[in-house]
Structure formats: structure tokens, C-alpha cells
mmCIF file of C-alpha atoms in Angstrom:
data_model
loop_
_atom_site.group_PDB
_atom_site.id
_atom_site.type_symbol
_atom_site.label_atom_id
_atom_site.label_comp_id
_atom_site.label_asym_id
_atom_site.label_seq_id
_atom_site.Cartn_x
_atom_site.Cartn_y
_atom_site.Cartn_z
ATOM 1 C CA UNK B 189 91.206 -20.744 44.877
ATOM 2 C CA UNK B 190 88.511 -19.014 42.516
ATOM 3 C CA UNK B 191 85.258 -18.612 44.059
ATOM 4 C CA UNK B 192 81.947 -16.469 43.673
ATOM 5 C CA UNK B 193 79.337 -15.820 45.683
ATOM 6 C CA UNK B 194 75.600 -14.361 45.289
ATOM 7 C CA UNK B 195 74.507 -12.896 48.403
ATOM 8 C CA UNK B 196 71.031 -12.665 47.702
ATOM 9 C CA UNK B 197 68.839 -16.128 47.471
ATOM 10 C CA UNK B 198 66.237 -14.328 46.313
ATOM 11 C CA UNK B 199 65.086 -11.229 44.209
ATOM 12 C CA UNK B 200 61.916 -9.768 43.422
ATOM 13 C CA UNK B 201 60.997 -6.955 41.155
ATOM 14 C CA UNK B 202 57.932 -5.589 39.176
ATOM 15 C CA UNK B 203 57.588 -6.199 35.673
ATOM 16 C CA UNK B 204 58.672 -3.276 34.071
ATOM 17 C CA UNK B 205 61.508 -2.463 36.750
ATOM 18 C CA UNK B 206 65.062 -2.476 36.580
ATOM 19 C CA UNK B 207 66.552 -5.610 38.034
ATOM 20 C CA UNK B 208 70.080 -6.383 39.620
ATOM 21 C CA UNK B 209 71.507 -9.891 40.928
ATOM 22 C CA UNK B 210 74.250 -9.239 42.401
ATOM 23 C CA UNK B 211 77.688 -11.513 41.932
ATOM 24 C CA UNK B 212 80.922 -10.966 43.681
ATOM 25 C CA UNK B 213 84.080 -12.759 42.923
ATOM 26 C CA UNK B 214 87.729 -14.141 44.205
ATOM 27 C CA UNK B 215 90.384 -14.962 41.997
ATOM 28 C CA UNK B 216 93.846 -15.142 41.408
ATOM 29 C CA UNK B 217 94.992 -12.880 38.269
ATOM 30 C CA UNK B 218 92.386 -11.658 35.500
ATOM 31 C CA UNK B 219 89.046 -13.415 36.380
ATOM 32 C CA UNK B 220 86.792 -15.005 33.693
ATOM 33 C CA UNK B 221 83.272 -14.314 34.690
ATOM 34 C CA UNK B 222 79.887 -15.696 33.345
ATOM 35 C CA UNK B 223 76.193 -16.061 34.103
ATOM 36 C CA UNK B 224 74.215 -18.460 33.528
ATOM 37 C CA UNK B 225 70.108 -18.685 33.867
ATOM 38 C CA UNK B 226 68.144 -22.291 34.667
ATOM 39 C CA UNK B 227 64.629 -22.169 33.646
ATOM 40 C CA UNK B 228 62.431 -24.937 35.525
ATOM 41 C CA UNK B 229 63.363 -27.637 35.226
ATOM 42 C CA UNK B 230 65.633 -27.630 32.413
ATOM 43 C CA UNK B 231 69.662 -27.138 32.349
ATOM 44 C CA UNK B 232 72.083 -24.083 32.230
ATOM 45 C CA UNK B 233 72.075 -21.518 29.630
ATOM 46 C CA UNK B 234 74.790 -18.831 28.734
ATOM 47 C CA UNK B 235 73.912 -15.120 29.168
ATOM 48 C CA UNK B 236 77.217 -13.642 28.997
ATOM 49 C CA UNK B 237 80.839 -13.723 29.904
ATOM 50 C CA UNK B 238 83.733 -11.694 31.023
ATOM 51 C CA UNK B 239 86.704 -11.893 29.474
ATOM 52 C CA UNK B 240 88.769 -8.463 29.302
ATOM 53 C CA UNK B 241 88.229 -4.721 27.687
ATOM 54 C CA UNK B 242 84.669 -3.311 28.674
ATOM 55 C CA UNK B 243 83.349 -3.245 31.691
ATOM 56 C CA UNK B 244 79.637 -3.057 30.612
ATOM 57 C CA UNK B 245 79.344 -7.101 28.983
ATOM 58 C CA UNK B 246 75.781 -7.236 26.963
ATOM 59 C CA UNK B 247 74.360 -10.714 26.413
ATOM 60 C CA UNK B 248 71.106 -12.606 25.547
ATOM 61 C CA UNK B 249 67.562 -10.886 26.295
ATOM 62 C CA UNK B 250 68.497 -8.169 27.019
ATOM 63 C CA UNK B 251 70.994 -8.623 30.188
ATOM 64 C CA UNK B 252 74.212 -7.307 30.838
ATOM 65 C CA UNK B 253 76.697 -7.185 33.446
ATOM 66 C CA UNK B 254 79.125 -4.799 34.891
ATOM 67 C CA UNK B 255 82.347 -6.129 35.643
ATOM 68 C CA UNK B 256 84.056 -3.229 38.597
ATOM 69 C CA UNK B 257 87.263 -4.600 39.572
ATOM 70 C CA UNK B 258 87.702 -2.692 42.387
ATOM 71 C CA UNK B 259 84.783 -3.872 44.369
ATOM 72 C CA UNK B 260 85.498 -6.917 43.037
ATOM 73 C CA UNK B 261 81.864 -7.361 41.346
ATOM 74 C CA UNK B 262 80.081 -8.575 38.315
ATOM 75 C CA UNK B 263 76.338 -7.822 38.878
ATOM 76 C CA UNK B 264 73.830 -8.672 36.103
ATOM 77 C CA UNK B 265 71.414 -6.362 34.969
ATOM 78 C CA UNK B 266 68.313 -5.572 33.126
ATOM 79 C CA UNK B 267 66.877 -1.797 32.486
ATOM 80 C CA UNK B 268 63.120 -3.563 32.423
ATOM 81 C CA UNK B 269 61.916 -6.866 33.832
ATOM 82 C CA UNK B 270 59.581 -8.706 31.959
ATOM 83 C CA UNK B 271 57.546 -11.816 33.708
ATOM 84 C CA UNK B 272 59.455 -14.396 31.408
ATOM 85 C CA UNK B 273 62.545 -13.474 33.171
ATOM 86 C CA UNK B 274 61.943 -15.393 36.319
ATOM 87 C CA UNK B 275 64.584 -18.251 36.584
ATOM 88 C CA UNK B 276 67.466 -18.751 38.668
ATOM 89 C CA UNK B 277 70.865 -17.283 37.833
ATOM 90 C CA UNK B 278 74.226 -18.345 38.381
ATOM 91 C CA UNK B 279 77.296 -16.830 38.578
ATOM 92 C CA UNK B 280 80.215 -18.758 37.710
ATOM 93 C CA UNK B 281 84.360 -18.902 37.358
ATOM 94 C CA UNK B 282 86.386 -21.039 35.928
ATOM 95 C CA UNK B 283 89.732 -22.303 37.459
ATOM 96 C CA UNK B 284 92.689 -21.085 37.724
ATOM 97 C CA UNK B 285 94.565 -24.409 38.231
ATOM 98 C CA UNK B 286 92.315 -26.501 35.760
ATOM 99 C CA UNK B 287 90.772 -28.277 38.473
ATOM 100 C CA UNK B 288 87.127 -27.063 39.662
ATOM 101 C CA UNK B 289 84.722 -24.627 38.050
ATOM 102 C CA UNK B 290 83.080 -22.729 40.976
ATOM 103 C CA UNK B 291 79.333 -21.768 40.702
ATOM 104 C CA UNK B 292 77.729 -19.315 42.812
ATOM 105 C CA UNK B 293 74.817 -20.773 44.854
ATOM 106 C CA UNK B 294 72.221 -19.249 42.516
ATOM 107 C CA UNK B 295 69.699 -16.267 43.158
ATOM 108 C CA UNK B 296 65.559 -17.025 42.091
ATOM 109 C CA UNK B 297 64.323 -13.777 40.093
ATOM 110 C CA UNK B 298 60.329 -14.071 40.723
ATOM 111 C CA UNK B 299 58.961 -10.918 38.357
ATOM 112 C CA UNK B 300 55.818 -10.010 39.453
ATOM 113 C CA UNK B 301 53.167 -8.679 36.840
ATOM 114 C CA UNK I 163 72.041 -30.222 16.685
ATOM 115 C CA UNK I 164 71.165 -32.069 19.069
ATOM 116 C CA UNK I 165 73.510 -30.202 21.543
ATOM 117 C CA UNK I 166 73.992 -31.915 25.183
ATOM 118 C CA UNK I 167 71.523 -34.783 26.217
ATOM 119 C CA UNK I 168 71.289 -37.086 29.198
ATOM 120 C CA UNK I 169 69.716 -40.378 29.612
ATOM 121 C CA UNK I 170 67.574 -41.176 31.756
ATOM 122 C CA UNK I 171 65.402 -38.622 32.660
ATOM 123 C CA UNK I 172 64.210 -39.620 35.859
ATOM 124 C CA UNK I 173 65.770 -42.496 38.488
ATOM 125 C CA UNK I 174 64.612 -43.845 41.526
ATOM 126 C CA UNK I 175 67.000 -45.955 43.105
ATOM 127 C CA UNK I 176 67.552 -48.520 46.210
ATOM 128 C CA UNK I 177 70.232 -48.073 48.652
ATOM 129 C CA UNK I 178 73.181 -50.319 47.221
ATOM 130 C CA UNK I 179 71.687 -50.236 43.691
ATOM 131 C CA UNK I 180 73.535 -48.956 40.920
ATOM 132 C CA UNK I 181 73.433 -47.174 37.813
ATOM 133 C CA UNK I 182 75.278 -45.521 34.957
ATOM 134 C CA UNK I 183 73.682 -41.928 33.362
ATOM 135 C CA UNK I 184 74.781 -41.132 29.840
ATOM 136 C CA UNK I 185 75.663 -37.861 28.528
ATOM 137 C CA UNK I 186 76.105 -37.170 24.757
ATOM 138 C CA UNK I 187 77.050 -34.240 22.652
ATOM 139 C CA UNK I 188 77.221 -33.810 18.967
ATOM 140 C CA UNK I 189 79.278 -30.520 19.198
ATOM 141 C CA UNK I 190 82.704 -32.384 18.796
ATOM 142 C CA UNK I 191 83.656 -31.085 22.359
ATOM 143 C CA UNK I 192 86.918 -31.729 23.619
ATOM 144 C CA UNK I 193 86.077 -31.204 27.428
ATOM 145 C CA UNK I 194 82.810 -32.616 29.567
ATOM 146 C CA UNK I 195 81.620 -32.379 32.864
ATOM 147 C CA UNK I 196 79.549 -33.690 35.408
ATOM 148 C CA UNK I 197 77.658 -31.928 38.260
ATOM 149 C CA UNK I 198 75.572 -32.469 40.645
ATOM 150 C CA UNK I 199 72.743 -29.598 41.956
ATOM 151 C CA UNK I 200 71.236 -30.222 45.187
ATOM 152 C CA UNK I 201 69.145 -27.039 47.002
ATOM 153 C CA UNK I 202 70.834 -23.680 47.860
ATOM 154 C CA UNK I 203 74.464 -24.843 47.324
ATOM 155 C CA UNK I 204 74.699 -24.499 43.189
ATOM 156 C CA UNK I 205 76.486 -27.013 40.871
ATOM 157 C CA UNK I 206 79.154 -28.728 42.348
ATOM 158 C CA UNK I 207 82.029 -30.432 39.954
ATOM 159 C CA UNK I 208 82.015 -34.387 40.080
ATOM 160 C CA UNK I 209 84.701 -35.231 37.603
ATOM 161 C CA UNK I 210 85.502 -34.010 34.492
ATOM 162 C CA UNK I 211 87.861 -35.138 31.139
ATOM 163 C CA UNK I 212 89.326 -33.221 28.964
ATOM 164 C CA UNK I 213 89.702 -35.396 26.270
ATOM 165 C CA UNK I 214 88.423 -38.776 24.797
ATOM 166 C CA UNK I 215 90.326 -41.605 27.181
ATOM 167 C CA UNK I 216 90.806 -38.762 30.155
ATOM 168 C CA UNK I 217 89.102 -38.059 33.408
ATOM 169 C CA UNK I 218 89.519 -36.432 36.748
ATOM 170 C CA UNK I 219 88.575 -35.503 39.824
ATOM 171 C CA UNK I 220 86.240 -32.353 40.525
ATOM 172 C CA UNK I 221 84.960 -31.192 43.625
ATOM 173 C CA UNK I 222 82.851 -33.575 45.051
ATOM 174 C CA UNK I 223 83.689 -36.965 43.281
ATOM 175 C CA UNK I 224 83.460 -39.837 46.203
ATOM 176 C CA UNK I 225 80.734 -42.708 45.419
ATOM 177 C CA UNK I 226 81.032 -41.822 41.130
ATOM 178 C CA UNK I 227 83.118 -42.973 38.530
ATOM 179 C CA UNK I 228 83.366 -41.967 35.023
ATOM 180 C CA UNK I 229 84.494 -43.385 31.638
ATOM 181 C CA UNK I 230 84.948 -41.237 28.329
ATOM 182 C CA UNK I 231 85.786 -44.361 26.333
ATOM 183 C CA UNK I 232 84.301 -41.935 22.956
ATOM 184 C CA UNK I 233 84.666 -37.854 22.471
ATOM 185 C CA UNK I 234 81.158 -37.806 22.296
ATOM 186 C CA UNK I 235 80.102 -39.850 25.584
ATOM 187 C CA UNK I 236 80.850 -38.947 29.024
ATOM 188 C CA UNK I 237 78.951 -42.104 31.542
ATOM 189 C CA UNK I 238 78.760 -41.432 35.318
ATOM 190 C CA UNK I 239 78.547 -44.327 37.347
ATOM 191 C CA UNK I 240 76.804 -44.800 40.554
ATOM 192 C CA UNK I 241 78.582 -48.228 41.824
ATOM 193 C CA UNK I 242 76.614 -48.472 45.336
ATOM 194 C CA UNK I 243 74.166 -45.388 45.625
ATOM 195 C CA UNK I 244 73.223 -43.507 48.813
ATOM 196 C CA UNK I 245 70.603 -41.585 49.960
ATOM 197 C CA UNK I 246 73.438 -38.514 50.307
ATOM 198 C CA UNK I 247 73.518 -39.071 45.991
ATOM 199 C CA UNK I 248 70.085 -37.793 45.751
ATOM 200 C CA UNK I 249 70.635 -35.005 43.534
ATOM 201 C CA UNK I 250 69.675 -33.654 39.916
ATOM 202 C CA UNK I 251 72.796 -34.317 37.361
ATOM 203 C CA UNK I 252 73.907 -32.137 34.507
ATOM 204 C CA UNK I 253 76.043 -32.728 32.242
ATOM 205 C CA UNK I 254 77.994 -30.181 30.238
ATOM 206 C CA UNK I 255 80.491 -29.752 27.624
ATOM 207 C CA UNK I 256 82.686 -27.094 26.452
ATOM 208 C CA UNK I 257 84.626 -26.711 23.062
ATOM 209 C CA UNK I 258 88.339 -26.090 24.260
ATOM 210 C CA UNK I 259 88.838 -24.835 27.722
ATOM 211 C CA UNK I 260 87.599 -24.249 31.119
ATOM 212 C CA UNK I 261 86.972 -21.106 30.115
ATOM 213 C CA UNK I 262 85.033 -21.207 27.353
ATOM 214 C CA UNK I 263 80.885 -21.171 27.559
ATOM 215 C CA UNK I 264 79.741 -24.364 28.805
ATOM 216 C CA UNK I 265 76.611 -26.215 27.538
ATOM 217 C CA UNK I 266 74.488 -27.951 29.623
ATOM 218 C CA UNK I 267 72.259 -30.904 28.834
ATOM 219 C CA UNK I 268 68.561 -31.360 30.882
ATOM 220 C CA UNK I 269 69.199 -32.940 33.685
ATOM 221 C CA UNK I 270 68.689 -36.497 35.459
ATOM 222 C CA UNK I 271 66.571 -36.284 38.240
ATOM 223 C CA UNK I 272 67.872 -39.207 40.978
ATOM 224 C CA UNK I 273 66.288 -40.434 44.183
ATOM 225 C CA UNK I 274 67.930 -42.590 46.208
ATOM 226 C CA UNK I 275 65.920 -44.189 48.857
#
């Protein structure tokens, strides 16, 4: 079955700092991978997805993600962290047998000023 | 656009109560979803269709049911809630496929006492 996991529940960085949340993946074939970002309170939005070709995936604000198929990752990034980004991210797959779309279990960015 | 929305809001309910949440989209999506999001374990599938007059089974679906009598409506039903369904629901919808971005409506807040 497809899963992902996010081993950190938590991340904290300085404004201004690079930032990494960290995704790793298990699937069956060529994975689809995405993140997604929940502000408080509100729903899901789309930051970027993996389909296949480049490695380096650039999205919205600024992210981007590095899909490395050999450690079986697909860690979002951000050269500098600005305060706004603080959310929760989610890492997610869709299935393989068109019958559950896994989500990771989420990882809080706090950026501290 | 109004993209995804969800009524109601906010729900406090009784043990043995139920309730129906609504979830519309003006995208002309073939495929919506429901999930639930409880603390530290991510979205979890409830059911899903993948086409006006379809539904199925996701990951967690005991206690719901769900009706996509219109392409643009997707109702979750609670028939006799329990505290366990205390939970904030999303809907989402997705143009084609599993695999393309999903969009995600606000949220329903539910308490089940």
C-alpha cells in the first residue's frame, strides 16, 4: 500500500533561515508526491506535486521539494523563512489501487522572528 | 469561484443525534472526498465518489454514509453520532483523478458529546 510519513511533529527555524520538513515515502511503481500547507483554521492548500522529470519541484511562495528516489524522500524546502510561513504541512500520495489517499501526519513550522 | 465550501461551520451534537454536512463545488469536479482530521494522525479518507450517482469506501468509513445524488454535492451523513466522531471534516474535490491536486473546502468543526 502507498504510505508517507513525516518524522518530525514539529519544526522550528528563524526567520530568515533555511527551512526543511522532511517527507519520506512507500509506494508501489512511480510515486505521485504532493504537499500541502493548512493555515489555522482553514482547509488544505496545494504547494506542489511530483509527478516525473526533475527532481528539484518549485511551487507556491517560494517552496520546493526534492524528490531523491533512492532514499526514498521528498523533503520541502525554503532558502529563507519568513514568519507568515508558519502552518502545518502535509505530505501526501495518492493510491495506487484507487482506493485511499494517504496523508502524512503533518509537521507545525513555528518561524520565529 | 466559489471553489469548495462546507455547511455548517460549527456542530455540537448529542450522542445518538444525527446530522448531514454539505459539501459543494462549482469547479465541475468529477471526483470528491471526505476526511476527517483529528490531532497528530493527519486526514484520514471516509468515502469518496468518483462520479455523480457513485460512492465508496475510504479508510475509515464506519458510522458515515454519503450520497452524491448531483456532480456538484457530496452530503456526509452522521446517522447515530459518537463521541469517537468528534473530529474536524474537509471536504475536497479533484478534477479527474486521484492524482490530480485536490481542493479542499474550510472545514466543519463537530463535537459530539
Amino acid at each position: 500500500a502507498q504510505s508517507v510519513a513525516q518524522p518530525e511533529d514539529q519544526v522550528n527555524v528563524a526567520e530568515g533561515n533555511p527551512l526543511t520538513v522532511k517527507c519520506t515515502y512507500s509506494v508501489s511503481g512511480n510515486p505521485y508526491l504532493f504537499w500541502y500547507v493548512q493555515y489555522p483554521n482553514r482547509g488544505l492548500q496545494f504547494l506542489l506535486k511530483y509527478i516525473t522529470g526533475d527532481n528539484l519541484v518549485k511551487g507556491s511562495y517560494g517552496f520546493e521539494a526534492e524528490f531523491n528516489k533512492s532514499q526514498t524522500s521528498f523533503h520541502l524546502k525554503k532558502p529563507s523563512a519568513l514568519v507568515s510561513d508558519s502552518a502545518l504541512y502535509f505530505c501526501a500520495v495518492p493510491p495506487y489501487n484507487n482506493n485511499d489517499m494517504r496523508f502524512g501526519a503533518g509537521t507545525r513550522l513555528t518561524v520565529k522572528p | 469561484n466559489a471553489g469548495v465550501t462546507q455547511t455548517p461551520k460549527f456542530r455540537v451534537l448529542k450522542t445518538g443525534q444525527s446530522m448531514t454536512l454539505l459539501c459543494a463545488q462549482d469547479m465541475n469536479h468529477e471526483y470528491m472526498y471526505w476526511y476527517r482530521q483529528d490531532p497528530g494522525m493527519g486526514l484520514r479518507l471516509i468515502h469518496y465518489s468518483v462520479g455523480e450517482g457513485t460512492t465508496a469506501k475510504g479508510e475509515v468509513p464506519d458510522g458515515y454514509n454519503v450520497s452524491r445524488l448531483k456532480k456538484q454535492n457530496f452530503l456526509l451523513g452522521l446517522e447515530s453520532a459518537a463521541p469517537s466522531q468528534t473530529s474536524v471534516y474537509f471536504c475536497a474535490s479533484t478534477l479527474g483523478s486521484f492524482s490530480d491536486t485536490q481542493y479542499f473546502g474550510p472545514g466543519t468543526r463537530l463535537t459530539v458529546l
